[in-house]
Short mmCIF file of C-alpha atoms and ligand atoms in Angstrom, two decimals:
data_model
loop_
_atom_site.label_atom_id
_atom_site.label_comp_id
_atom_site.label_asym_id
_atom_site.label_seq_id
_atom_site.Cartn_x
_atom_site.Cartn_y
_atom_site.Cartn_z
CA MET M 1 37.54 110.59 130.81
CA LYS M 2 38.11 106.92 131.26
CA ILE M 3 36.02 106.19 128.18
CA CYS M 4 37.99 108.74 126.20
CA SER M 5 41.43 107.32 127.10
CA LEU M 6 40.16 103.83 126.33
CA SER M 7 39.02 104.88 122.89
CA ILE M 8 42.38 106.60 122.22
CA PHE M 9 44.08 103.36 123.22
CA ALA M 10 41.74 101.45 120.87
CA VAL M 11 42.67 103.77 117.98
CA PHE M 12 46.40 103.36 118.70
CA PHE M 13 45.94 99.61 118.91
CA ALA M 14 44.07 99.55 115.61
CA ILE M 15 46.76 101.64 113.91
CA SER M 16 49.57 99.44 115.22
CA VAL M 17 47.71 96.30 114.05
CA LEU M 18 47.15 97.85 110.62
CA ALA M 19 50.82 98.84 110.29
CA GLU M 20 51.94 95.28 111.04
CA PRO M 21 52.46 93.54 107.68
CA PRO M 22 50.19 90.49 107.41
CA SER M 23 52.31 87.35 107.53
CA VAL M 24 52.46 85.12 104.46
CA GLU M 25 51.98 82.10 106.75
CA LYS M 26 48.79 83.58 108.15
CA ILE M 27 47.40 84.38 104.70
CA ALA M 28 48.25 80.86 103.48
CA GLU M 29 46.54 79.37 106.54
CA ASN M 30 43.37 81.40 105.94
CA GLU M 31 43.24 80.48 102.26
CA LEU M 32 43.88 76.75 102.78
CA PRO M 33 40.26 75.53 103.13
CA SER M 34 39.28 77.19 99.86
CA LEU M 35 42.51 76.06 98.10
CA LEU M 36 41.95 72.52 99.31
CA ALA M 37 38.44 72.52 97.81
CA ILE M 38 39.90 73.74 94.50
CA TYR M 39 42.59 71.03 94.68
CA LYS M 40 40.08 68.24 95.24
CA ASP M 41 37.87 69.51 92.44
CA ILE M 42 40.79 69.57 89.97
CA HIS M 43 42.14 66.25 91.24
CA SER M 44 38.86 64.49 90.55
CA HIS M 45 38.47 66.19 87.12
CA PRO M 46 41.89 65.77 85.47
CA GLU M 47 42.45 66.65 81.80
CA LEU M 48 45.14 65.41 79.42
CA SER M 49 47.88 67.60 77.92
CA ALA M 50 46.54 70.21 75.46
CA HIS M 51 42.96 69.43 76.57
CA GLU M 52 42.88 71.55 79.76
CA GLU M 53 39.57 73.22 78.88
CA HIS M 54 37.83 73.15 82.27
CA THR M 55 40.98 73.41 84.38
CA SER M 56 42.08 76.54 82.54
CA ALA M 57 38.60 78.11 82.87
CA LEU M 58 38.69 77.51 86.63
CA ILE M 59 42.15 79.10 86.90
CA ALA M 60 41.08 82.10 84.79
CA LYS M 61 38.11 82.68 87.10
CA GLN M 62 40.30 82.50 90.20
CA LEU M 63 42.98 84.81 88.80
CA ARG M 64 40.30 87.34 87.84
CA ALA M 65 38.87 87.16 91.37
CA ALA M 66 42.38 87.83 92.72
CA GLY M 67 42.53 91.04 90.64
CA CYS M 68 44.49 89.95 87.56
CA ALA M 69 43.81 91.06 83.99
CA VAL M 70 43.32 87.64 82.42
CA THR M 71 43.89 86.33 78.89
CA GLU M 72 42.52 82.87 78.14
CA HIS M 73 42.97 80.35 75.32
CA PHE M 74 46.57 81.38 74.85
CA GLY M 75 49.13 79.27 72.99
CA ILE M 76 49.88 78.06 69.47
CA TYR M 77 51.11 74.50 68.94
CA ASN M 78 52.95 73.27 65.89
CA LYS M 79 50.08 70.80 65.44
CA PRO M 80 47.19 73.04 64.31
CA GLU M 81 44.54 70.60 65.58
CA LEU M 82 45.58 71.31 69.20
CA LYS M 83 43.96 74.21 71.07
CA GLY M 84 46.00 76.46 73.35
CA TYR M 85 44.51 76.53 76.84
CA GLY M 86 47.15 78.78 78.42
CA VAL M 87 45.96 81.37 80.95
CA ILE M 88 47.94 84.57 81.54
CA GLY M 89 47.04 86.72 84.55
CA ILE M 90 48.72 90.10 84.85
CA MET M 91 48.80 91.73 88.30
CA LYS M 92 50.11 95.29 88.03
CA ASN M 93 51.27 97.35 90.98
CA GLY M 94 53.11 100.41 89.69
CA ASP M 95 56.61 100.53 88.25
CA GLY M 96 59.10 97.85 89.08
CA PRO M 97 60.37 94.47 87.94
CA THR M 98 58.32 91.87 86.08
CA VAL M 99 58.28 88.39 87.58
CA LEU M 100 56.83 85.35 85.84
CA VAL M 101 55.16 82.76 88.11
CA ARG M 102 54.30 79.48 86.42
CA THR M 103 52.10 76.52 87.15
CA ASP M 104 51.48 73.57 84.88
CA MET M 105 47.97 72.09 84.72
CA ASP M 106 47.83 68.88 82.69
CA ALA M 107 47.27 65.31 83.91
CA LEU M 108 48.40 61.88 82.65
CA PRO M 109 46.85 58.78 81.07
CA VAL M 110 47.12 56.77 84.30
CA GLU M 111 44.42 54.86 86.19
CA GLU M 112 44.35 56.21 89.74
CA GLU M 113 44.94 53.65 92.49
CA THR M 114 45.38 55.94 95.50
CA GLY M 115 42.08 54.93 97.08
CA LEU M 116 41.46 58.58 98.03
CA PRO M 117 37.81 59.65 98.41
CA TYR M 118 38.40 62.31 95.73
CA ALA M 119 40.30 59.95 93.39
CA SER M 120 39.75 60.42 89.67
CA LYS M 121 37.36 58.10 87.88
CA ILE M 122 37.71 59.98 84.60
CA THR M 123 38.35 58.29 81.29
CA THR M 124 38.70 60.08 77.99
CA LYS M 125 39.91 59.58 74.43
CA ASN M 126 43.56 60.35 73.80
CA ASP M 127 44.81 62.04 70.63
CA GLU M 128 44.94 58.65 68.89
CA GLY M 129 41.25 58.08 69.68
CA LYS M 130 41.94 55.38 72.29
CA ASP M 131 40.02 55.30 75.60
CA VAL M 132 42.39 56.05 78.47
CA PRO M 133 42.01 56.74 82.20
CA VAL M 134 43.20 60.15 83.42
CA MET M 135 44.89 61.06 86.69
CA HIS M 136 46.81 63.93 88.22
CA ALA M 137 49.74 61.60 88.93
CA CYS M 138 52.38 64.37 88.78
CA GLY M 139 50.74 66.71 91.30
CA HIS M 140 50.04 69.56 88.87
CA ASP M 141 46.71 69.97 90.70
CA ALA M 142 48.64 70.88 93.87
CA HIS M 143 50.68 73.37 91.84
CA ILE M 144 47.47 75.01 90.60
CA ALA M 145 46.07 75.37 94.12
CA ALA M 146 49.37 76.85 95.39
CA PHE M 147 49.53 79.15 92.33
CA ILE M 148 46.02 80.50 93.05
CA GLY M 149 46.96 80.87 96.72
CA THR M 150 50.07 82.84 95.70
CA ALA M 151 47.98 85.20 93.54
CA ARG M 152 45.57 85.76 96.44
CA ALA M 153 48.42 86.33 98.92
CA LEU M 154 50.25 88.81 96.67
CA ALA M 155 46.98 90.70 96.03
CA LYS M 156 46.68 91.13 99.79
CA LEU M 157 50.32 92.18 100.13
CA LYS M 158 50.32 94.94 97.51
CA ASP M 159 51.76 97.47 99.98
CA HIS M 160 54.93 95.40 100.12
CA TRP M 161 55.85 95.00 96.45
CA HIS M 162 55.87 96.92 93.20
CA GLY M 163 56.02 95.98 89.55
CA THR M 164 54.15 93.42 87.44
CA ILE M 165 53.50 89.76 88.17
CA MET M 166 52.86 87.58 85.15
CA PHE M 167 50.93 84.52 86.33
CA VAL M 168 51.26 81.80 83.69
CA ALA M 169 49.08 78.67 83.82
CA GLN M 170 50.80 76.49 81.27
CA PRO M 171 49.18 73.61 79.38
CA ALA M 172 50.93 70.49 78.08
CA GLU M 173 53.94 70.19 80.36
CA GLU M 174 53.85 66.41 80.20
CA THR M 175 54.22 66.43 76.43
CA GLY M 176 56.97 69.06 76.62
CA ASN M 177 55.41 71.49 74.15
CA GLY M 178 53.20 73.76 76.32
CA ALA M 179 55.76 76.43 77.24
CA ARG M 180 56.89 76.59 73.62
CA ALA M 181 53.25 77.05 72.51
CA LEU M 182 52.89 80.05 74.84
CA LEU M 183 56.15 81.65 73.67
CA LYS M 184 55.20 81.01 70.04
CA ALA M 185 51.87 82.78 70.63
CA GLY M 186 53.84 85.84 71.80
CA LEU M 187 53.93 85.53 75.59
CA TYR M 188 56.91 87.89 75.85
CA THR M 189 55.98 90.22 72.97
CA GLN M 190 52.39 90.66 74.17
CA PHE M 191 52.95 90.79 77.94
CA GLY M 192 56.60 91.88 78.21
CA LYS M 193 59.79 89.99 78.90
CA PRO M 194 60.10 89.14 82.60
CA ASP M 195 63.16 90.00 84.68
CA PHE M 196 62.85 86.70 86.56
CA ALA M 197 60.96 83.42 86.08
CA LEU M 198 59.83 81.17 88.94
CA GLY M 199 58.31 77.69 88.93
CA PHE M 200 57.75 74.88 91.41
CA HIS M 201 57.12 71.15 91.37
CA ASP M 202 56.09 68.73 94.08
CA LYS M 203 58.66 66.06 94.88
CA ALA M 204 57.72 62.47 95.64
CA ASP M 205 60.57 61.92 98.10
CA LEU M 206 60.68 65.28 99.90
CA VAL M 207 58.92 65.66 103.24
CA THR M 208 56.00 68.05 103.58
CA GLY M 209 56.96 71.46 104.90
CA HIS M 210 60.30 71.38 103.09
CA ILE M 211 61.52 73.28 100.06
CA GLY M 212 64.20 71.60 97.96
CA VAL M 213 66.30 73.32 95.34
CA THR M 214 69.31 72.68 93.12
CA GLU M 215 71.77 75.35 92.07
CA GLY M 216 72.71 75.22 88.36
CA TYR M 217 71.41 72.40 86.16
CA THR M 218 68.40 70.75 87.77
CA TYR M 219 66.70 68.98 84.82
CA ALA M 220 68.27 67.64 81.63
CA ASN M 221 68.06 68.36 77.92
CA VAL M 222 65.61 65.77 76.59
CA ASP M 223 65.99 64.61 73.00
CA SER M 224 63.82 62.03 71.29
CA VAL M 225 65.64 60.20 68.52
CA ASP M 226 64.29 57.73 65.95
CA ILE M 227 66.63 55.34 64.17
CA THR M 228 65.54 53.25 61.21
CA VAL M 229 68.07 50.44 60.78
CA ARG M 230 67.82 49.25 57.20
CA GLY M 231 69.04 45.90 55.93
CA MET M 232 68.10 43.62 53.06
CA GLY M 233 65.45 41.13 54.08
CA GLY M 234 64.88 37.55 53.03
CA HIS M 235 64.26 34.00 54.23
CA GLY M 236 65.31 33.17 57.79
CA ALA M 237 66.93 29.98 56.52
CA TYR M 238 69.24 31.81 54.10
CA PRO M 239 70.86 34.58 56.15
CA HIS M 240 73.87 34.69 53.82
CA LYS M 241 71.58 36.14 51.14
CA THR M 242 70.44 39.04 53.40
CA LYS M 243 71.76 41.90 55.49
CA ASP M 244 69.99 41.24 58.78
CA PRO M 245 68.83 44.51 60.43
CA ILE M 246 67.94 42.67 63.65
CA VAL M 247 71.49 41.50 64.33
CA LEU M 248 72.73 44.91 63.22
CA SER M 249 70.34 46.63 65.67
CA ALA M 250 71.71 44.47 68.48
CA GLU M 251 75.26 45.59 67.55
CA ILE M 252 74.17 49.22 67.46
CA ILE M 253 72.43 49.04 70.85
CA ASN M 254 75.53 47.53 72.47
CA ALA M 255 77.85 50.03 70.81
CA LEU M 256 75.65 52.95 71.97
CA GLN M 257 76.52 51.99 75.57
CA THR M 258 80.11 53.06 74.92
CA ILE M 259 79.05 56.69 74.46
CA ALA M 260 78.45 57.03 78.20
CA SER M 261 81.15 54.59 79.30
CA ARG M 262 84.05 55.43 76.92
CA GLU M 263 83.45 58.64 74.95
CA ASN M 264 81.92 61.00 77.47
CA ASN M 265 83.70 62.87 80.24
CA PRO M 266 82.36 61.07 83.34
CA LEU M 267 81.91 64.43 85.05
CA ASP M 268 79.23 65.37 82.49
CA PRO M 269 76.09 63.31 83.18
CA ILE M 270 74.44 61.71 80.14
CA VAL M 271 71.87 58.99 79.48
CA VAL M 272 71.27 57.13 76.21
CA THR M 273 68.27 54.79 76.53
CA VAL M 274 66.79 52.68 73.74
CA GLY M 275 63.19 52.59 74.90
CA SER M 276 61.57 50.90 71.94
CA ILE M 277 62.64 48.47 69.22
CA HIS M 278 60.36 46.96 66.60
CA GLY M 279 61.22 44.76 63.65
CA GLY M 280 59.99 41.71 61.84
CA THR M 281 56.71 39.86 61.50
CA LYS M 282 57.45 36.14 61.70
CA HIS M 283 59.94 33.51 62.86
CA ASN M 284 61.40 32.73 59.47
CA ILE M 285 61.56 36.13 57.81
CA ILE M 286 64.54 38.45 58.04
CA PRO M 287 62.92 41.90 57.80
CA ASP M 288 64.02 44.85 55.70
CA GLU M 289 64.20 47.23 58.61
CA VAL M 290 64.05 47.74 62.39
CA LYS M 291 62.80 50.88 64.09
CA MET M 292 64.23 52.12 67.37
CA GLN M 293 63.25 55.01 69.64
CA LEU M 294 65.75 56.58 72.01
CA THR M 295 65.64 59.13 74.79
CA VAL M 296 68.87 61.08 75.18
CA ARG M 297 69.57 63.16 78.32
CA THR M 298 72.35 65.71 78.75
CA TYR M 299 72.96 69.02 80.54
CA LYS M 300 75.47 71.06 78.55
CA ALA M 301 74.81 72.17 74.97
CA ASP M 302 78.21 70.99 73.65
CA VAL M 303 77.81 67.59 75.33
CA ARG M 304 74.39 67.28 73.72
CA GLU M 305 75.84 67.98 70.26
CA ARG M 306 78.60 65.38 70.78
CA VAL M 307 76.25 62.66 72.06
CA LEU M 308 73.78 63.11 69.21
CA ALA M 309 76.63 63.04 66.67
CA ALA M 310 78.03 59.87 68.31
CA ILE M 311 74.67 58.08 68.00
CA ASP M 312 74.55 58.87 64.28
CA ARG M 313 78.20 57.88 63.76
CA ILE M 314 77.86 54.58 65.66
CA ALA M 315 74.65 53.55 63.85
CA LYS M 316 76.17 54.27 60.44
CA GLY M 317 79.56 52.78 61.38
CA CYS M 318 78.00 49.51 62.56
CA ALA M 319 76.04 49.28 59.31
CA THR M 320 79.21 49.73 57.27
CA VAL M 321 80.98 47.01 59.29
CA ALA M 322 78.00 44.68 58.63
CA GLY M 323 78.35 45.29 54.89
CA VAL M 324 75.12 47.23 54.45
CA PRO M 325 75.40 49.20 51.20
CA PRO M 326 75.62 53.01 51.56
CA GLU M 327 72.15 53.55 50.11
CA ARG M 328 70.72 51.46 52.99
CA THR M 329 72.63 53.23 55.77
CA PRO M 330 70.59 53.82 58.99
CA ILE M 331 68.44 56.95 59.13
CA MET M 332 68.59 58.93 62.35
CA THR M 333 65.85 61.51 62.94
CA LEU M 334 65.89 64.01 65.77
CA ARG M 335 62.34 64.97 66.80
CA LYS M 336 63.00 68.70 67.06
CA ASP M 337 59.39 69.45 68.09
CA GLU M 338 59.77 67.26 71.15
CA PHE M 339 63.07 68.72 72.38
CA CYS M 340 62.98 69.99 75.93
CA PRO M 341 65.99 72.09 76.96
CA ALA M 342 67.81 71.65 80.28
CA THR M 343 66.52 73.64 83.25
CA TYR M 344 69.23 75.79 84.77
CA ASN M 345 68.63 77.41 88.14
CA ASN M 346 70.52 80.69 88.07
CA PRO M 347 73.08 80.24 90.91
CA GLU M 348 72.92 83.84 92.18
CA LEU M 349 69.11 83.86 92.22
CA THR M 350 69.02 80.40 93.85
CA LYS M 351 71.33 81.58 96.66
CA ARG M 352 69.16 84.66 97.16
CA LEU M 353 65.95 82.64 97.45
CA VAL M 354 67.52 79.97 99.68
CA ALA M 355 68.48 82.75 102.13
CA VAL M 356 64.88 84.07 102.08
CA TRP M 357 63.33 80.61 102.61
CA LYS M 358 65.76 79.75 105.41
CA LYS M 359 64.75 82.95 107.16
CA SER M 360 61.01 82.35 106.82
CA LEU M 361 60.89 78.53 107.17
CA GLY M 362 64.00 77.76 109.23
CA ASN M 363 67.33 76.32 108.01
CA GLU M 364 66.18 72.76 108.62
CA ASN M 365 63.26 73.11 106.19
CA VAL M 366 65.29 74.09 103.14
CA GLU M 367 67.26 71.35 101.39
CA ILE M 368 69.77 71.40 98.58
CA VAL M 369 68.69 68.42 96.48
CA ASP M 370 70.40 66.49 93.68
CA PRO M 371 69.70 67.36 90.07
CA THR M 372 67.96 64.74 87.92
CA MET M 373 68.05 63.60 84.31
CA GLY M 374 64.29 64.19 84.09
CA GLY M 375 62.95 66.95 81.83
CA GLU M 376 60.82 70.02 82.50
CA ASP M 377 59.82 72.60 79.90
CA PHE M 378 59.90 75.38 82.49
CA SER M 379 63.39 75.84 81.02
CA GLU M 380 61.83 77.52 77.96
CA TYR M 381 60.95 80.64 79.97
CA SER M 382 64.59 81.54 80.59
CA LEU M 383 65.17 81.37 76.82
CA PRO M 384 67.90 79.25 75.16
CA ASP M 385 70.84 81.17 76.62
CA HIS M 386 69.42 81.30 80.19
CA SER M 387 69.32 85.09 79.75
CA ILE M 388 66.32 85.42 82.08
CA PRO M 389 67.35 84.30 85.58
CA ALA M 390 65.04 81.45 86.59
CA VAL M 391 64.54 79.04 89.47
CA ASP M 392 62.34 75.95 89.51
CA PHE M 393 62.15 74.67 93.09
CA HIS M 394 60.69 71.56 94.73
CA ILE M 395 57.93 71.50 97.31
CA GLY M 396 57.74 68.65 99.80
CA ALA M 397 54.71 66.41 99.26
CA VAL M 398 55.23 63.27 101.34
CA ASP M 399 54.29 62.41 104.92
CA PRO M 400 57.58 62.25 106.91
CA VAL M 401 56.39 59.00 108.58
CA LYS M 402 56.09 57.35 105.17
CA ILE M 403 59.58 58.52 104.17
CA ALA M 404 61.03 57.14 107.43
CA ASP M 405 59.19 53.81 106.89
CA SER M 406 60.44 53.57 103.32
CA LYS M 407 64.04 54.15 104.49
CA LYS M 408 63.63 51.50 107.20
CA THR M 409 61.99 48.81 105.06
CA GLY M 410 63.65 49.59 101.74
CA THR M 411 60.21 49.67 100.07
CA PRO M 412 60.27 52.50 97.55
CA LEU M 413 57.63 55.23 97.77
CA PRO M 414 55.33 55.79 94.78
CA SER M 415 57.17 58.05 92.33
CA LEU M 416 55.69 60.88 90.28
CA HIS M 417 53.53 59.40 87.47
CA SER M 418 52.72 56.36 89.64
CA SER M 419 49.04 55.38 89.91
CA LYS M 420 49.57 55.41 93.69
CA PHE M 421 51.18 58.85 94.01
CA ALA M 422 49.33 61.76 95.58
CA PRO M 423 50.78 64.61 97.62
CA VAL M 424 49.49 65.24 101.15
CA PRO M 425 47.44 68.20 99.98
CA GLU M 426 47.31 70.72 102.86
CA PRO M 427 51.03 70.96 103.71
CA THR M 428 52.07 70.67 100.04
CA ILE M 429 49.83 73.55 99.01
CA ARG M 430 50.79 75.57 102.10
CA ILE M 431 54.54 75.33 101.42
CA GLY M 432 53.89 76.10 97.74
CA VAL M 433 52.02 79.31 98.61
CA ILE M 434 54.59 80.41 101.21
CA GLY M 435 57.65 79.48 99.13
CA MET M 436 56.41 81.17 95.96
CA THR M 437 55.00 84.27 97.71
CA ASP M 438 58.24 84.77 99.68
CA ALA M 439 60.27 84.42 96.47
CA VAL M 440 58.16 86.98 94.58
CA LEU M 441 58.22 89.44 97.51
CA GLU M 442 62.02 89.19 97.65
CA LEU M 443 62.35 90.04 93.96
CA MET M 444 59.74 92.84 93.97
CA LYS M 445 60.05 94.35 97.43
CA LYS M 446 59.79 98.09 97.84
ZN1 ZN L 1 55.10 64.68 85.12
ZN1 ZN L 2 55.03 67.34 86.58
#
């Protein structure tokens, strides 16, 4: 009798344990050792943009193991010599919404100086054939580990969501053309247009365990502009017989500063940076032309149009004032292939996810952070008119002691892309898995 009642109790206990939904935190904790091993493997074997051959194969294998239908070698670049290494993993679970979850996977031509035991020692040839070191200096390796952890967690939580998850491992984020290559290859025509798009990025000044997010614009439109300033060259001793493009370039560069300071509404952030200027060969020769390269950052589409038009107008206007004949007017070229649109976090969706994260992580672990004038091609997934609600959130990656020290001493912490930057892996991956899994569950819950 006693044995019988004990066994009934055991059955009840087992049923009640089974009915309890497994916590996302618990799943993340259990997966961490394996995700950490994946992270270290990828960290020590980084690959440059559009060369993510081994990284993408590893991700494909992991997504398959998590139960996704996987398509590899996805993506078509405008440059036909580049191979698409995109990986799309589809996890179906009945009818319901489609949610896109994105990780990036490329590394940078940086020589690692973190001193970590799993630091990269890899060198490779870049697309120009030059030997370069390679490092995951932007933390995309941590994104990959958290992305795989999210796929594993959601596979285990299938009783709690319905619909289709589109896991997208995107190549070439650093060169700004990877998302476009996937869309060009038919991401949305082949796999369906998602109802929501979610992405994450580690943040080099956010403490581990925290999620940071910005409502509205979070990254800028990025335009790359070339200007060829043409003059009429000659001997350095006889400037009166020339039209000097070097002096003219100096005038143009100074006048460009008035776009931000005098022409633009100060409430609309913009940046116009001349990052490169080349002209001339020798002390005593006035050259025929000077070449300049600019990066132009804006948020709103109409502001972007006005700033680009102002650059063209100022360059040509300065040339006219300098007496350069019309046939030698400056040539401004917008590198359309390199354009990266602004990332806009849908305000309603952001508010919804902030509420979810505050509930699961605690109010103190969710921060509203400032937008930046950096660029991120995650924006492509919400399409040009932001018609697909999207959120790209930040995951904390830095030891809180280091942040406190940096505030005290004024010594800046290594930024993303620094040879000394590396996230603290365990808590960064953990918060990535929890933050992304919670977000997907909220949008797909039964
Ligand atoms: Zn980066
Ligand atoms: Zn990055």
